[in-house]
mmCIF file of C-alpha atoms in Angstrom:
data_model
loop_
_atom_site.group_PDB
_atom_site.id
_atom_site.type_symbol
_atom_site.label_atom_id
_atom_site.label_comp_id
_atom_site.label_asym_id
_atom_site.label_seq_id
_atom_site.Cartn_x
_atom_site.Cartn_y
_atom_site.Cartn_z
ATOM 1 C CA UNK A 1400 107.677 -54.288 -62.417
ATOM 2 C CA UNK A 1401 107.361 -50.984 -60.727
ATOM 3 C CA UNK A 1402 104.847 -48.640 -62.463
ATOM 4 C CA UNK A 1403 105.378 -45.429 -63.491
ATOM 5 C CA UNK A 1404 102.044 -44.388 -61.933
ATOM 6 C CA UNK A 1405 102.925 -45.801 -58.561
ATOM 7 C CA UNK A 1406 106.273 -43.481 -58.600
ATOM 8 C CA UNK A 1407 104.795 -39.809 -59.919
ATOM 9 C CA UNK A 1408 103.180 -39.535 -56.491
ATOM 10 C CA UNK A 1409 106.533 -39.131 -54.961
ATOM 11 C CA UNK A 1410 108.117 -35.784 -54.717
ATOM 12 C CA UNK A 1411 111.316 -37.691 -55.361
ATOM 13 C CA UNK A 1412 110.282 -37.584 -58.888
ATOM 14 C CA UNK A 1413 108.608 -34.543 -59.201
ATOM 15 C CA UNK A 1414 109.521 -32.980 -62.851
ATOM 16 C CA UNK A 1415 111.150 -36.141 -64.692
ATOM 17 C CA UNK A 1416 109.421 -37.680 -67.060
ATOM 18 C CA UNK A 1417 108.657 -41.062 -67.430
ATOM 19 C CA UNK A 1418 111.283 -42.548 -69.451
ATOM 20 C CA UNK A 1419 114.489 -40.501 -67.411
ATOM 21 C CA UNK A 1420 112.291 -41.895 -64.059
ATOM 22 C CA UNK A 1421 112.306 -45.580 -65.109
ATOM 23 C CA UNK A 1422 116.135 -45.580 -66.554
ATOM 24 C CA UNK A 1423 117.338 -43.553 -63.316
ATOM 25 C CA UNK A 1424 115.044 -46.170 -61.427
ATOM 26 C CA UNK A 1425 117.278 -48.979 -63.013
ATOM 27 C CA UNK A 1426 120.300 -47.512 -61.508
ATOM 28 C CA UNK A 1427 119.505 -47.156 -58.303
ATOM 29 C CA UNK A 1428 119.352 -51.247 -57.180
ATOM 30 C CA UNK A 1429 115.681 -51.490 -56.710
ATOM 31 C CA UNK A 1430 113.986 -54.190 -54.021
ATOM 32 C CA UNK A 1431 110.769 -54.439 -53.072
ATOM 33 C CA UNK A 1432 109.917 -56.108 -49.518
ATOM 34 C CA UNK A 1433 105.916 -56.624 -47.974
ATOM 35 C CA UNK A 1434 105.744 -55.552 -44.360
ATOM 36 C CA UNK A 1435 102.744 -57.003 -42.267
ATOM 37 C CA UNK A 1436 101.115 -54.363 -39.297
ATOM 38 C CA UNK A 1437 103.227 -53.262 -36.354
ATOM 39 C CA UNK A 1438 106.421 -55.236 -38.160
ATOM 40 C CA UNK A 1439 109.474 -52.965 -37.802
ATOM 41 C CA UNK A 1440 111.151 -51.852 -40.597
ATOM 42 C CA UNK A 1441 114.335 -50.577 -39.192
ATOM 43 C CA UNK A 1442 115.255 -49.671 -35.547
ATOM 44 C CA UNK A 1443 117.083 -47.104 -33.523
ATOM 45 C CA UNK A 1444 120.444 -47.931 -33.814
ATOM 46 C CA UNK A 1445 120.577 -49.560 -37.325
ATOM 47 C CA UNK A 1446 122.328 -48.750 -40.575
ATOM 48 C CA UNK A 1447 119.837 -47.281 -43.288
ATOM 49 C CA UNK A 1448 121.596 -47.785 -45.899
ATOM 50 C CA UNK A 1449 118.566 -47.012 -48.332
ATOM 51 C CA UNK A 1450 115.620 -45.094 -48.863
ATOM 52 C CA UNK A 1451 112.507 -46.402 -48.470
ATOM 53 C CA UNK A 1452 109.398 -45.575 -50.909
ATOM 54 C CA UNK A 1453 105.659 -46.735 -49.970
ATOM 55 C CA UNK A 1454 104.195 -48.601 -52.602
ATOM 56 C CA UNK A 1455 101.229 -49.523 -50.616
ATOM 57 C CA UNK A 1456 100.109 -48.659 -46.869
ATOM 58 C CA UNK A 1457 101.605 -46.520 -44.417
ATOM 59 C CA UNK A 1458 104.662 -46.116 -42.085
ATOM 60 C CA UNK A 1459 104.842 -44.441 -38.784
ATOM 61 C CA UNK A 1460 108.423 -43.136 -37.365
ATOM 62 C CA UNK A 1461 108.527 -43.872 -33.761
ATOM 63 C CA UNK A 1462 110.322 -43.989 -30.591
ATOM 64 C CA UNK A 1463 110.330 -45.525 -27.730
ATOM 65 C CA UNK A 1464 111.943 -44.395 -23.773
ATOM 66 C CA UNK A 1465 113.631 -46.461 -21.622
ATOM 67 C CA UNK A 1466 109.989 -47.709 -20.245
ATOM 68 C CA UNK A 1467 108.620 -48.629 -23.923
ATOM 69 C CA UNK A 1468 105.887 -45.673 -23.795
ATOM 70 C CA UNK A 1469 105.801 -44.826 -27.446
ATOM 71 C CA UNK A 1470 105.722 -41.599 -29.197
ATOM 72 C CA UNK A 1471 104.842 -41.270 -33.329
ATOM 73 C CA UNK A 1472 107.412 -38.518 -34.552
ATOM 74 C CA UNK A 1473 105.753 -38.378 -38.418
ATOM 75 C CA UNK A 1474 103.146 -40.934 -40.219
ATOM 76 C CA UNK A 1475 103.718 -41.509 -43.792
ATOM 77 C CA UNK A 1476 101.611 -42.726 -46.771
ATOM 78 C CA UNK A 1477 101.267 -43.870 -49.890
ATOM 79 C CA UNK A 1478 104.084 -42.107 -52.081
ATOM 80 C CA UNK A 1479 105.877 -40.915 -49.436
ATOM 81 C CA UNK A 1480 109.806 -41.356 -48.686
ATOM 82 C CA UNK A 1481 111.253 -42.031 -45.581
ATOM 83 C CA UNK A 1482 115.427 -42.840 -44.342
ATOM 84 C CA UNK A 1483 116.533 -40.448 -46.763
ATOM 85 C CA UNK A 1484 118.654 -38.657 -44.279
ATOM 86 C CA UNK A 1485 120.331 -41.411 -42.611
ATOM 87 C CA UNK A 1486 120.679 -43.144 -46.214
ATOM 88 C CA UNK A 1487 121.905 -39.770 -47.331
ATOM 89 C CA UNK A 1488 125.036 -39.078 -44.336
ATOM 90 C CA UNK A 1489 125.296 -42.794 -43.812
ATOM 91 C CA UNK A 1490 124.263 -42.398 -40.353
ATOM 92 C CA UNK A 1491 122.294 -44.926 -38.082
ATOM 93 C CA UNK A 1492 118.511 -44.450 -37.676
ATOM 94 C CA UNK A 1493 117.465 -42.328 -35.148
ATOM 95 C CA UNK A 1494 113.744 -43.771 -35.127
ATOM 96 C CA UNK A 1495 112.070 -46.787 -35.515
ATOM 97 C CA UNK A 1496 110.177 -47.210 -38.513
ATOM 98 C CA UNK A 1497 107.229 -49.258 -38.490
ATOM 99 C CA UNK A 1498 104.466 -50.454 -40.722
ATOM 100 C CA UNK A 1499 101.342 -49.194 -39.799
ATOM 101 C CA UNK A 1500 99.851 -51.197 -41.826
ATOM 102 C CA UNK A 1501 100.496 -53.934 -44.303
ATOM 103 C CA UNK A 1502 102.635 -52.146 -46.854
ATOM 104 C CA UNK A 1503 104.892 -52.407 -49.705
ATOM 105 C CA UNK A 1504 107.743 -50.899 -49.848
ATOM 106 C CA UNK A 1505 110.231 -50.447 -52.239
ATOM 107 C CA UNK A 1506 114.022 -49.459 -51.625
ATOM 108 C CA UNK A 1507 116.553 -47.182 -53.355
ATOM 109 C CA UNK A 1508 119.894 -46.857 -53.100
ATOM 110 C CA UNK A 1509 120.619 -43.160 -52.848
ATOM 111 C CA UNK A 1510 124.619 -43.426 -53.336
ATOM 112 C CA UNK A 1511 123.644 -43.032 -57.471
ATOM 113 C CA UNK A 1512 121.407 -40.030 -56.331
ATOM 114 C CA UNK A 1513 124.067 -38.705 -55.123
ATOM 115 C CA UNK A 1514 127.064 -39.221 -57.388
ATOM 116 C CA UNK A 1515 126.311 -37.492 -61.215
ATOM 117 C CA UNK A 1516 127.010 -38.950 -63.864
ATOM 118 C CA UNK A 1517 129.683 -37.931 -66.296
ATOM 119 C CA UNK A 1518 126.920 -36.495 -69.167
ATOM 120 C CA UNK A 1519 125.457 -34.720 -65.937
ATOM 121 C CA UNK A 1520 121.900 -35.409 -67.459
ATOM 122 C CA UNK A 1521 119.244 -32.737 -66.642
ATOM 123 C CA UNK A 1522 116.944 -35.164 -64.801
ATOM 124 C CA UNK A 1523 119.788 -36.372 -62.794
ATOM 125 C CA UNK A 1524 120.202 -32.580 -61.230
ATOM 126 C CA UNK A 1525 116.393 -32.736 -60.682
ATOM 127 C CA UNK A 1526 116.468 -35.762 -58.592
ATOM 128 C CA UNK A 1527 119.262 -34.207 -56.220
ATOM 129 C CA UNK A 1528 117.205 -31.131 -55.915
ATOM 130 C CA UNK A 1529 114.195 -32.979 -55.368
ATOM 131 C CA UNK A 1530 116.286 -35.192 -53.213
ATOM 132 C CA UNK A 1531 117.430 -32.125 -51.399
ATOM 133 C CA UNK A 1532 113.967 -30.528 -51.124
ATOM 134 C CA UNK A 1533 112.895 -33.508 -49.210
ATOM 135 C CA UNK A 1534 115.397 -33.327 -46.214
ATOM 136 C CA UNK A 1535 114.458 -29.751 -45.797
ATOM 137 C CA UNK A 1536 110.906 -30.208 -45.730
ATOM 138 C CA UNK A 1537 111.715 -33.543 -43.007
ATOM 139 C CA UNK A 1538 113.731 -30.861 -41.687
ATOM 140 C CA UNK A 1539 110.409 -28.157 -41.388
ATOM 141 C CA UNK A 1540 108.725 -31.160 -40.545
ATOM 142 C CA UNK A 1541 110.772 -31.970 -37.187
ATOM 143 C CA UNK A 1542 110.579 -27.910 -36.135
ATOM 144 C CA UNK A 1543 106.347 -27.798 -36.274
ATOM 145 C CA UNK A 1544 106.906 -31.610 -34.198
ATOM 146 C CA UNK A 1545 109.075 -29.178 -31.693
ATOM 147 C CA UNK A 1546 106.707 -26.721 -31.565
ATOM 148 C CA UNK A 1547 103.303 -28.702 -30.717
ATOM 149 C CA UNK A 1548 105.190 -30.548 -27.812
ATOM 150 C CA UNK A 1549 106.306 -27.242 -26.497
ATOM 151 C CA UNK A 1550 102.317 -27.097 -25.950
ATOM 152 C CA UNK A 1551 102.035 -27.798 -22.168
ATOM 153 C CA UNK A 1552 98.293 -29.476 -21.540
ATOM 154 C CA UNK A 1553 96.564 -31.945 -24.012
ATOM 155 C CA UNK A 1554 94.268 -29.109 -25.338
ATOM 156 C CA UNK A 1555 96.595 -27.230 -26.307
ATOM 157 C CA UNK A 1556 98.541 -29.933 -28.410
ATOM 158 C CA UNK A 1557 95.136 -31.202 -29.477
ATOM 159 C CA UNK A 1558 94.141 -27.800 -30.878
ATOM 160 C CA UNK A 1559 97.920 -26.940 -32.445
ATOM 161 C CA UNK A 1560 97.525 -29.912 -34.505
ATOM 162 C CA UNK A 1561 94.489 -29.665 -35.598
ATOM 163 C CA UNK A 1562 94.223 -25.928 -36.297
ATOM 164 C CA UNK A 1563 97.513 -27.278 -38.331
ATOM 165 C CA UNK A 1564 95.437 -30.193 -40.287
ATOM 166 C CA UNK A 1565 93.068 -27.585 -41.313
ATOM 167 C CA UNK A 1566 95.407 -25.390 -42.492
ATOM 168 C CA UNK A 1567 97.376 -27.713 -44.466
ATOM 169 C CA UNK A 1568 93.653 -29.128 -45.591
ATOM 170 C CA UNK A 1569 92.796 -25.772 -46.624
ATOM 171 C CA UNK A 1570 89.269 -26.705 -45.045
ATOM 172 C CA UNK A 1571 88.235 -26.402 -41.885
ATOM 173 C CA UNK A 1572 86.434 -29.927 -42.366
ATOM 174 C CA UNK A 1573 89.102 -32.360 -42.720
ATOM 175 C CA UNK A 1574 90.244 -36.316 -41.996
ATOM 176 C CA UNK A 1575 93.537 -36.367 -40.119
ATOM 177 C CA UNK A 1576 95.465 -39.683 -41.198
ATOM 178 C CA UNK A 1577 96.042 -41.303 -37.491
ATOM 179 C CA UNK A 1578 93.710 -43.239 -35.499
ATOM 180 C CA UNK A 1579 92.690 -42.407 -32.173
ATOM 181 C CA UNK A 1580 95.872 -44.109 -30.973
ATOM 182 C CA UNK A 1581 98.396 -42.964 -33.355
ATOM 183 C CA UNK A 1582 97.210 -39.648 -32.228
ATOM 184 C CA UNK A 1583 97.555 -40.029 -28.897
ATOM 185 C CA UNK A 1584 101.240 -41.538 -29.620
ATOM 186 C CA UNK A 1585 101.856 -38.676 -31.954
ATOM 187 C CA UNK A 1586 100.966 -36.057 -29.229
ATOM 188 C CA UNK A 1587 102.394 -37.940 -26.678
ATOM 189 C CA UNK A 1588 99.489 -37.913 -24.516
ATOM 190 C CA UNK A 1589 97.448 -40.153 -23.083
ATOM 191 C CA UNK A 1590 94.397 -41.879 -24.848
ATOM 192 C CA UNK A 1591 91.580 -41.931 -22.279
ATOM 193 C CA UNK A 1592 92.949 -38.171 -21.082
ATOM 194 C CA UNK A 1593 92.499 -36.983 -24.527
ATOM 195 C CA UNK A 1594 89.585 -38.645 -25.674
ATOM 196 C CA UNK A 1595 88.159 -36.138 -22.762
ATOM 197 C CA UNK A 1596 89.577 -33.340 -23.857
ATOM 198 C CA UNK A 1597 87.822 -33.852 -26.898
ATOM 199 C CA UNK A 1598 84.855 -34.241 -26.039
ATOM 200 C CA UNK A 1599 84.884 -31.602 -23.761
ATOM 201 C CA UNK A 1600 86.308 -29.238 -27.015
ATOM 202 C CA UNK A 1601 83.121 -30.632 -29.182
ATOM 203 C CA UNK A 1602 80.869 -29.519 -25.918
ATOM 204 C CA UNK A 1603 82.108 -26.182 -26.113
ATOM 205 C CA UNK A 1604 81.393 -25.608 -29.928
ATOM 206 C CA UNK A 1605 84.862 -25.625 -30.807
ATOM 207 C CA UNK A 1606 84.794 -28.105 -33.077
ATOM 208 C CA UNK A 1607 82.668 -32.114 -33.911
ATOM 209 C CA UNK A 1608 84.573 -35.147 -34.164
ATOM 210 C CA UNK A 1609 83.616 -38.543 -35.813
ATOM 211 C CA UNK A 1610 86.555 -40.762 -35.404
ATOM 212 C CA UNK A 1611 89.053 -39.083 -38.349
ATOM 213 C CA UNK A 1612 86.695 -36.951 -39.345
ATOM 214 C CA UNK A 1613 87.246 -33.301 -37.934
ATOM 215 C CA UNK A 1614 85.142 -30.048 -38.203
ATOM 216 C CA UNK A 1615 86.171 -26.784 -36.341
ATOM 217 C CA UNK A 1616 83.944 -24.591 -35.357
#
């Protein structure tokens, strides 16, 4: 049984109460699946015929050149949906999706989401805006992505993203959600090189580092 608890987190179900959440939750064919570290949960290539919803752990969209270097595109937590676009057109993934960590996640099928009902009930509209709200923020999401790897040198996609964390944060201390690793993947950089970098940006007084934990200066 799925709790209503687990589900409010998502901005999939932002404004619906929890009685119109768990009846529209009945109609949209509901699995859940466990996914150990590093397991792949779809691949480039593959139909996504559902949405995916994290129960439990975290999921990093990735991708991978002809020489298997790997670069993280967008890591996703607890709450968070991810294959609603290529669920939504029907296309095939354009990523991998992988579990980042041992995770639960549960899957949706997003042809009811998309298909009102005759009564056209009020929560049902919410969930397509909601629905919609979410592609276009994936959508924002992608252009910032575009942006920091227009950044030509390691410091400057170090600093873009983190001036970025910190504004998101609201703080200028704040815990970014990738390991040293994912980072480097997400920036497409790599490791040792920008392990250096940072250091050399924490020598400067630009900002202190303790593994996720960031302060700028």
């Amino acid at each position: 049984m799925i709790s209503y608890q687990k589900l409010k987190k998502s901005p999939l179900f932002r404004g619906i109460q929890e009685k119109d959440t768990m009846a529209v939750l009945s109609c949209l064919a509901p699995s859940q699946k466990k996914y150990k570290k590093g397991e792949t949960i779809f691949r480039v290539g593959e139909a996504v015929p559902d949405l995916g919803f994290i129960l439990r752990g975290s999921v990093s969209m990735e991708k991978e050149d002809f020489w298997g270097n790997r670069s993280i595109l967008e890591h996703l937590g607890e709450g968070d949906i991810f294959g609603e676009s290529f669920a939504s057109l029907g296309a095939e993934s354009a990523f991998n999706a992988v579990a980042a960590e041992d995770s639960d996640i549960l899957f949706l099928s997003i042809g009811p989401i998309l298909t009102c009902c005759s009564s056209v009930c009020s929560f049902h509209q919410q969930l397509i805006r909601n629905l919609l709200a979410l592609i276009a923020e994936k959508n924002t999401i992608i252009a910032r992505k575009a942006d920091l790897m227009s950044k030509r040198t390691v410091r400057e996609k170090l600093l873009a993203y983190l001036s970025a964390q910190a504004q998101l944060c609201g703080s200028s201390s704040f815990q970014i959600p990738l390991k040293r690793q994912q980072l480097a993947d997400y920036l497409a950089v790599d490791r040792s090189h920008m392990t250096v970098e940072l250091k050399k940006l924490e020598k400067e007084g630009i900002l202190c580092f303790r593994r996720n934990s960031f302060r700028l200066l």
